[in-house]
Amino acid sequence: MVHLSTYNGPGTEERATPRDIALGRQDRYLYALGQDFAAYRKPLYLRLFSEMNNAANPYSVYNADGSRRGAAHSHYWFRQAWRRTDLILKAAASRG
């Protein structure tokens, strides 16, 4: 199982927002990751942006106090980032 997030774990800075991903600013990384997955040639389970309602995750729409995290972290951008990631990883794997 591989967990894909926007940061390297608690205490680290967010590397990309959901909006960044949705707008294609991480496409190169995602495409290379998809090729790596294809080269693995074994079943692989991807846990993509899990627990999106957990305020401890930087891609969550809400902070722990219930306030919104900001425009780059809206429900819309989260869904678009998820869709784009799925499409790019599948495309890269099919060409791998």
CSV table of N, CA and C in Angstrom, one decimal:
chain,number,residue,atom,x,y,z
A,1,MET,N,0.8,-1.2,0.0
A,1,MET,CA,0.0,0.0,0.0
A,1,MET,C,0.9,1.2,0.0
A,2,VAL,N,0.5,2.2,-0.8
A,2,VAL,CA,1.2,3.5,-0.9
A,2,VAL,C,0.2,4.6,-0.5
A,3,HIS,N,0.6,5.4,0.4
A,3,HIS,CA,-0.2,6.6,0.8
A,3,HIS,C,0.3,7.8,0.2
A,4,LEU,N,-0.5,8.5,-0.6
A,4,LEU,CA,-0.1,9.8,-1.2
A,4,LEU,C,-0.7,10.9,-0.5
A,5,SER,N,0.1,11.9,-0.1
A,5,SER,CA,-0.4,13.0,0.6
A,5,SER,C,0.2,14.3,0.0
A,6,THR,N,0.0,15.4,0.6
A,6,THR,CA,0.6,16.7,0.2
A,6,THR,C,1.7,17.1,1.1
A,7,TYR,N,2.1,16.3,2.0
A,7,TYR,CA,3.2,16.6,2.9
A,7,TYR,C,3.9,15.3,3.4
A,8,ASN,N,5.0,15.4,4.1
A,8,ASN,CA,5.8,14.3,4.4
A,8,ASN,C,5.5,13.8,5.8
A,9,GLY,N,4.4,14.2,6.4
A,9,GLY,CA,4.0,13.8,7.8
A,9,GLY,C,4.0,14.9,8.7
A,10,PRO,N,3.5,14.6,9.9
A,10,PRO,CA,3.3,15.7,10.9
A,10,PRO,C,4.6,16.5,11.2
A,11,GLY,N,4.4,17.8,11.3
A,11,GLY,CA,5.6,18.7,11.5
A,11,GLY,C,6.3,19.1,10.3
A,12,THR,N,5.8,18.7,9.1
A,12,THR,CA,6.5,19.1,7.8
A,12,THR,C,5.5,20.1,7.1
A,13,GLU,N,6.1,20.8,6.2
A,13,GLU,CA,5.3,21.8,5.4
A,13,GLU,C,4.6,21.1,4.3
A,14,GLU,N,3.4,21.6,3.9
A,14,GLU,CA,2.7,21.1,2.8
A,14,GLU,C,3.5,21.4,1.5
A,15,ARG,N,3.6,20.5,0.7
A,15,ARG,CA,4.4,20.6,-0.6
A,15,ARG,C,3.6,21.2,-1.7
A,16,ALA,N,2.3,20.9,-1.7
A,16,ALA,CA,1.4,21.3,-2.8
A,16,ALA,C,0.0,21.3,-2.2
A,17,THR,N,-0.8,22.3,-2.6
A,17,THR,CA,-2.2,22.4,-2.2
A,17,THR,C,-3.1,21.5,-3.1
A,18,PRO,N,-4.3,21.2,-2.7
A,18,PRO,CA,-5.2,20.6,-3.7
A,18,PRO,C,-5.3,21.4,-5.0
A,19,ARG,N,-5.4,22.7,-4.9
A,19,ARG,CA,-5.5,23.5,-6.1
A,19,ARG,C,-4.3,23.4,-6.9
A,20,ASP,N,-3.1,23.4,-6.4
A,20,ASP,CA,-1.9,23.2,-7.2
A,20,ASP,C,-2.0,21.9,-8.0
A,21,ILE,N,-2.4,20.8,-7.3
A,21,ILE,CA,-2.5,19.5,-8.0
A,21,ILE,C,-3.6,19.6,-9.1
A,22,ALA,N,-4.7,20.2,-8.8
A,22,ALA,CA,-5.8,20.2,-9.8
A,22,ALA,C,-5.4,21.1,-11.0
A,23,LEU,N,-4.6,22.1,-10.8
A,23,LEU,CA,-4.2,22.9,-11.9
A,23,LEU,C,-3.0,22.4,-12.7
A,24,GLY,N,-2.5,21.2,-12.3
A,24,GLY,CA,-1.4,20.6,-13.0
A,24,GLY,C,0.0,20.9,-12.6
A,25,ARG,N,0.1,21.6,-11.5
A,25,ARG,CA,1.5,22.0,-11.0
A,25,ARG,C,2.3,20.8,-10.4
A,26,GLN,N,1.7,19.6,-10.3
A,26,GLN,CA,2.4,18.5,-9.9
A,26,GLN,C,2.4,17.3,-10.9
A,27,ASP,N,2.0,17.6,-12.1
A,27,ASP,CA,1.9,16.6,-13.1
A,27,ASP,C,3.1,15.8,-13.4
A,28,ARG,N,4.3,16.5,-13.4
A,28,ARG,CA,5.5,15.8,-13.7
A,28,ARG,C,5.8,14.7,-12.6
A,29,TYR,N,5.6,15.1,-11.4
A,29,TYR,CA,5.8,14.1,-10.3
A,29,TYR,C,4.8,13.0,-10.4
A,30,LEU,N,3.5,13.3,-10.6
A,30,LEU,CA,2.5,12.3,-10.7
A,30,LEU,C,2.7,11.3,-11.9
A,31,TYR,N,3.1,11.8,-13.0
A,31,TYR,CA,3.4,11.0,-14.1
A,31,TYR,C,4.5,10.0,-13.9
A,32,ALA,N,5.6,10.5,-13.3
A,32,ALA,CA,6.8,9.7,-12.9
A,32,ALA,C,6.4,8.6,-11.9
A,33,LEU,N,5.5,9.0,-10.9
A,33,LEU,CA,5.0,8.1,-9.9
A,33,LEU,C,4.2,7.0,-10.6
A,34,GLY,N,3.4,7.3,-11.5
A,34,GLY,CA,2.6,6.3,-12.3
A,34,GLY,C,3.5,5.4,-13.1
A,35,GLN,N,4.5,5.9,-13.6
A,35,GLN,CA,5.5,5.0,-14.3
A,35,GLN,C,6.2,4.0,-13.4
A,36,ASP,N,6.5,4.5,-12.2
A,36,ASP,CA,7.1,3.7,-11.2
A,36,ASP,C,6.2,2.6,-10.7
A,37,PHE,N,4.9,3.0,-10.6
A,37,PHE,CA,3.9,2.0,-10.2
A,37,PHE,C,3.8,0.9,-11.2
A,38,ALA,N,3.8,1.3,-12.5
A,38,ALA,CA,3.7,0.3,-13.6
A,38,ALA,C,4.9,-0.6,-13.7
A,39,ALA,N,6.1,0.0,-13.4
A,39,ALA,CA,7.3,-0.8,-13.4
A,39,ALA,C,7.3,-1.9,-12.3
A,40,TYR,N,6.6,-1.6,-11.3
A,40,TYR,CA,6.6,-2.5,-10.1
A,40,TYR,C,6.0,-3.9,-10.5
A,41,ARG,N,5.0,-3.9,-11.4
A,41,ARG,CA,4.4,-5.1,-12.0
A,41,ARG,C,3.8,-6.0,-11.0
A,42,LYS,N,3.3,-5.5,-9.9
A,42,LYS,CA,2.6,-6.3,-8.9
A,42,LYS,C,1.4,-5.4,-8.5
A,43,PRO,N,0.4,-6.1,-7.9
A,43,PRO,CA,-0.8,-5.3,-7.4
A,43,PRO,C,-0.3,-4.2,-6.4
A,44,LEU,N,-0.9,-3.1,-6.5
A,44,LEU,CA,-0.5,-2.0,-5.7
A,44,LEU,C,-1.8,-1.3,-5.2
A,45,TYR,N,-1.9,-1.0,-4.0
A,45,TYR,CA,-3.1,-0.2,-3.5
A,45,TYR,C,-2.6,1.2,-3.1
A,46,LEU,N,-3.3,2.1,-3.7
A,46,LEU,CA,-3.0,3.6,-3.5
A,46,LEU,C,-4.0,4.2,-2.6
A,47,ARG,N,-3.5,4.7,-1.5
A,47,ARG,CA,-4.4,5.4,-0.5
A,47,ARG,C,-4.2,6.9,-0.8
A,48,LEU,N,-5.1,7.4,-1.6
A,48,LEU,CA,-4.9,8.8,-2.1
A,48,LEU,C,-5.7,9.8,-1.2
A,49,PHE,N,-4.9,10.7,-0.6
A,49,PHE,CA,-5.4,11.8,0.2
A,49,PHE,C,-6.5,11.2,1.2
A,50,SER,N,-6.1,10.3,2.0
A,50,SER,CA,-7.0,9.6,2.9
A,50,SER,C,-7.5,10.6,4.0
A,51,GLU,N,-8.6,10.3,4.6
A,51,GLU,CA,-9.1,11.0,5.8
A,51,GLU,C,-9.2,12.5,5.5
A,52,MET,N,-9.8,12.8,4.4
A,52,MET,CA,-9.9,14.2,4.0
A,52,MET,C,-10.7,15.1,4.9
A,53,ASN,N,-11.4,14.5,5.8
A,53,ASN,CA,-12.1,15.3,6.8
A,53,ASN,C,-11.4,15.4,8.1
A,54,ASN,N,-10.1,14.9,8.2
A,54,ASN,CA,-9.3,15.0,9.4
A,54,ASN,C,-8.5,16.3,9.3
A,55,ALA,N,-8.7,17.2,10.2
A,55,ALA,CA,-8.0,18.5,10.2
A,55,ALA,C,-6.5,18.4,10.3
A,56,ALA,N,-6.0,17.3,10.8
A,56,ALA,CA,-4.6,17.1,10.9
A,56,ALA,C,-3.9,16.9,9.6
A,57,ASN,N,-4.7,16.6,8.6
A,57,ASN,CA,-4.1,16.5,7.2
A,57,ASN,C,-4.2,17.8,6.5
A,58,PRO,N,-3.1,18.2,5.9
A,58,PRO,CA,-3.0,19.6,5.3
A,58,PRO,C,-4.0,19.8,4.1
A,59,TYR,N,-4.4,18.7,3.5
A,59,TYR,CA,-5.3,18.9,2.3
A,59,TYR,C,-6.8,19.0,2.8
A,60,SER,N,-7.0,18.9,4.1
A,60,SER,CA,-8.4,19.0,4.6
A,60,SER,C,-8.9,20.4,4.3
A,61,VAL,N,-10.2,20.5,4.1
A,61,VAL,CA,-10.9,21.8,3.9
A,61,VAL,C,-10.9,22.6,5.2
A,62,TYR,N,-11.0,22.0,6.3
A,62,TYR,CA,-11.2,22.7,7.6
A,62,TYR,C,-10.0,22.5,8.5
A,63,ASN,N,-9.8,23.6,9.3
A,63,ASN,CA,-8.8,23.5,10.5
A,63,ASN,C,-9.5,22.8,11.6
A,64,ALA,N,-8.7,22.5,12.7
A,64,ALA,CA,-9.3,21.8,13.8
A,64,ALA,C,-10.4,22.6,14.5
A,65,ASP,N,-10.4,23.9,14.4
A,65,ASP,CA,-11.4,24.7,15.1
A,65,ASP,C,-12.7,24.8,14.3
A,66,GLY,N,-12.7,24.2,13.1
A,66,GLY,CA,-13.9,24.3,12.2
A,66,GLY,C,-13.8,25.4,11.2
A,67,SER,N,-12.8,26.2,11.3
A,67,SER,CA,-12.7,27.3,10.3
A,67,SER,C,-12.2,26.7,9.0
A,68,ARG,N,-12.5,27.4,7.9
A,68,ARG,CA,-12.0,27.0,6.6
A,68,ARG,C,-10.5,27.2,6.5
A,69,ARG,N,-9.8,26.3,5.8
A,69,ARG,CA,-8.4,26.4,5.7
A,69,ARG,C,-8.0,27.5,4.6
A,70,GLY,N,-8.8,27.7,3.6
A,70,GLY,CA,-8.4,28.7,2.6
A,70,GLY,C,-8.9,28.2,1.2
A,71,ALA,N,-8.9,29.2,0.3
A,71,ALA,CA,-9.4,28.9,-1.0
A,71,ALA,C,-8.8,27.7,-1.7
A,72,ALA,N,-7.5,27.5,-1.5
A,72,ALA,CA,-6.8,26.4,-2.2
A,72,ALA,C,-7.1,25.1,-1.6
A,73,HIS,N,-7.9,25.1,-0.6
A,73,HIS,CA,-8.2,23.8,0.1
A,73,HIS,C,-9.8,23.6,0.1
A,74,SER,N,-10.5,24.1,-0.8
A,74,SER,CA,-11.9,23.9,-0.9
A,74,SER,C,-12.3,22.5,-1.3
A,75,HIS,N,-13.6,22.2,-1.1
A,75,HIS,CA,-14.1,20.9,-1.5
A,75,HIS,C,-13.9,20.7,-3.0
A,76,TYR,N,-14.2,21.8,-3.8
A,76,TYR,CA,-14.0,21.7,-5.2
A,76,TYR,C,-12.6,21.4,-5.6
A,77,TRP,N,-11.6,22.0,-5.0
A,77,TRP,CA,-10.2,21.8,-5.4
A,77,TRP,C,-9.8,20.4,-5.0
A,78,PHE,N,-10.3,19.9,-3.8
A,78,PHE,CA,-9.9,18.6,-3.4
A,78,PHE,C,-10.4,17.5,-4.4
A,79,ARG,N,-11.7,17.7,-4.8
A,79,ARG,CA,-12.2,16.7,-5.8
A,79,ARG,C,-11.5,16.8,-7.1
A,80,GLN,N,-11.2,18.0,-7.6
A,80,GLN,CA,-10.4,18.1,-8.8
A,80,GLN,C,-9.0,17.5,-8.7
A,81,ALA,N,-8.4,17.7,-7.6
A,81,ALA,CA,-7.0,17.2,-7.4
A,81,ALA,C,-7.1,15.6,-7.4
A,82,TRP,N,-8.1,15.1,-6.8
A,82,TRP,CA,-8.3,13.6,-6.7
A,82,TRP,C,-8.5,13.1,-8.1
A,83,ARG,N,-9.3,13.7,-8.9
A,83,ARG,CA,-9.6,13.3,-10.3
A,83,ARG,C,-8.4,13.4,-11.1
A,84,ARG,N,-7.7,14.5,-11.0
A,84,ARG,CA,-6.5,14.7,-11.9
A,84,ARG,C,-5.4,13.7,-11.5
A,85,THR,N,-5.2,13.4,-10.3
A,85,THR,CA,-4.2,12.4,-9.8
A,85,THR,C,-4.6,11.1,-10.4
A,86,ASP,N,-5.8,10.7,-10.3
A,86,ASP,CA,-6.3,9.4,-10.8
A,86,ASP,C,-6.0,9.3,-12.3
A,87,LEU,N,-6.4,10.3,-13.0
A,87,LEU,CA,-6.2,10.2,-14.5
A,87,LEU,C,-4.7,10.2,-14.9
A,88,ILE,N,-3.9,11.0,-14.3
A,88,ILE,CA,-2.5,11.0,-14.6
A,88,ILE,C,-1.8,9.7,-14.3
A,89,LEU,N,-2.1,9.1,-13.1
A,89,LEU,CA,-1.5,7.9,-12.7
A,89,LEU,C,-1.9,6.7,-13.6
A,90,LYS,N,-3.2,6.7,-14.0
A,90,LYS,CA,-3.6,5.7,-14.9
A,90,LYS,C,-3.0,5.8,-16.3
A,91,ALA,N,-2.9,7.0,-16.8
A,91,ALA,CA,-2.3,7.3,-18.1
A,91,ALA,C,-0.8,6.9,-18.1
A,92,ALA,N,-0.1,7.2,-17.0
A,92,ALA,CA,1.3,6.9,-17.0
A,92,ALA,C,1.5,5.4,-16.9
A,93,ALA,N,0.7,4.7,-16.1
A,93,ALA,CA,0.8,3.3,-15.9
A,93,ALA,C,0.5,2.6,-17.2
A,94,SER,N,-0.5,3.1,-18.0
A,94,SER,CA,-0.8,2.4,-19.2
A,94,SER,C,0.3,2.6,-20.3
A,95,ARG,N,1.1,3.6,-20.2
A,95,ARG,CA,2.2,3.8,-21.1
A,95,ARG,C,3.5,3.2,-20.6
A,96,GLY,N,3.5,2.8,-19.3
A,96,GLY,CA,4.7,2.3,-18.7
A,96,GLY,C,5.1,1.0,-19.2
